[in-house]
Structure formats: C-alpha cells, structure tokens
Coordinates of C-alpha atoms in Angstrom, one line a residue:
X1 CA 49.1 -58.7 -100.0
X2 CA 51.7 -59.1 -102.7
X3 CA 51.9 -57.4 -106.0
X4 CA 52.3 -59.6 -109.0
X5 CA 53.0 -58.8 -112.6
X6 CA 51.0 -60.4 -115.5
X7 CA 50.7 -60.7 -119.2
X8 CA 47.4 -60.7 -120.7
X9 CA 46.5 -63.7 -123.1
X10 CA 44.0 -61.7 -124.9
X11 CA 45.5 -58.4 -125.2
X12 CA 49.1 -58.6 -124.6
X13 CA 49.7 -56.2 -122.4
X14 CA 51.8 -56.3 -119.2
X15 CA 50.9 -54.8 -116.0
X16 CA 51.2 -55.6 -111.8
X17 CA 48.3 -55.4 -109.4
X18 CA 48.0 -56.3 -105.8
X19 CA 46.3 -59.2 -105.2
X20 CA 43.9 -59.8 -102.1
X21 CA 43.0 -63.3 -100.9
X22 CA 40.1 -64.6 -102.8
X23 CA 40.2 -62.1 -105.8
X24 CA 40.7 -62.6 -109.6
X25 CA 43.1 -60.4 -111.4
X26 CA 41.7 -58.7 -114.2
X27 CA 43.9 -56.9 -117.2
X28 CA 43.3 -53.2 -117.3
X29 CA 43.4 -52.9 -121.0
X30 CA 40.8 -55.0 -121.8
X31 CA 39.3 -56.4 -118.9
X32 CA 40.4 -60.0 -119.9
X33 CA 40.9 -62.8 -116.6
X34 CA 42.9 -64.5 -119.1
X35 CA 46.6 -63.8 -118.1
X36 CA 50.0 -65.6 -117.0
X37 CA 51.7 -64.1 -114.0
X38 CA 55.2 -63.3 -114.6
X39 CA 58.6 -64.2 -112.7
X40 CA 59.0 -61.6 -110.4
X41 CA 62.9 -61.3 -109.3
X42 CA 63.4 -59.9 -105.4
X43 CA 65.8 -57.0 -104.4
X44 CA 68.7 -57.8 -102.3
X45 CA 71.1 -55.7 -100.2
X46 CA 74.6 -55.7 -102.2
X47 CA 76.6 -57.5 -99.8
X48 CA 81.3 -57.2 -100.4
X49 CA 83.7 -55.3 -99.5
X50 CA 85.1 -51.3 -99.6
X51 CA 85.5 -51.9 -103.1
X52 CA 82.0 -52.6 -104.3
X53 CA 79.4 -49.6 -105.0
X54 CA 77.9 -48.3 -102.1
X55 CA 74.4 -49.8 -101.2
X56 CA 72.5 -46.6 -100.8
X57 CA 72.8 -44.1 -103.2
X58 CA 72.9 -41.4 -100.1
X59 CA 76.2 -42.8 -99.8
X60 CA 78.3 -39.5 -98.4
X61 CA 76.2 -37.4 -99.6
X62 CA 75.1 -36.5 -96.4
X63 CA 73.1 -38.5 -93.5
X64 CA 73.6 -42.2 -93.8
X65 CA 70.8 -44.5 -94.1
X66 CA 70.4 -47.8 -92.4
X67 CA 72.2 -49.8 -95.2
X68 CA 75.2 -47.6 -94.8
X69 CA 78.3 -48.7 -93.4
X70 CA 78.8 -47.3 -89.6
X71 CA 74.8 -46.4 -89.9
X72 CA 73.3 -45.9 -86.6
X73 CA 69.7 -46.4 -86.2
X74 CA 68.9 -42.9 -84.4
X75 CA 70.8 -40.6 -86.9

C-alpha cells in the first residue's frame, strides 16, 4: 500500500495518505476528494567512492549499519 502526497483543489492544502486498493483519498482539512497527487521523488543509496559522504549517518560513530562499507550482516 503506497503513500502518496496530494494537493487539495478546494483548500490548498498538502498532505500524504496511504492508499488502499479501491479507496478515495479525501483532504483532511476540509474533507474535499478534489485533489492532484503530487510527484513523489524516491531515496537512493549514494553510490562513489572514499571521497563522497558516508551513506549512513552512523558512519564511525560506532556499529556499522548495513549500508556501511565492510558492514557485515550479523554485527
């Protein structure tokens, strides 16, 4: 069930709401089904080499994630 973000038409406001198979979104402010979903943009891993910023922001700070360089799986 994905989350999507909308504007309202009516109202103008923006919000996100998961949306279940079947269902109409309606705005929270004003209870309006009038509304324009929104581009949504998708989080990637940074991908480079030693010199770009870490991908975690654990980074050295302690135990590594699984996004960390030399990560292993069972800690």
């Amino acid at each position: 069930m994905p989350i999507y973000g909308y504007e309202c038409k009516k109202c103008g406001a923006s919000f996100q709401t998961l949306v279940r198979s079947g269902e109409e979104p309606v705005c929270p402010s004003c209870g309006a089904v009038e509304l324009e979903q929104q581009l949504s943009l998708i989080a990637t891993p940074a991908r480079g080499g030693e010199s770009d910023a870490p991908a975690c922001s654990n980074a050295g700070a302690g135990p590594a994630c699984a996004a960390c360089p030399g990560a292993s799986m069972f800690g």
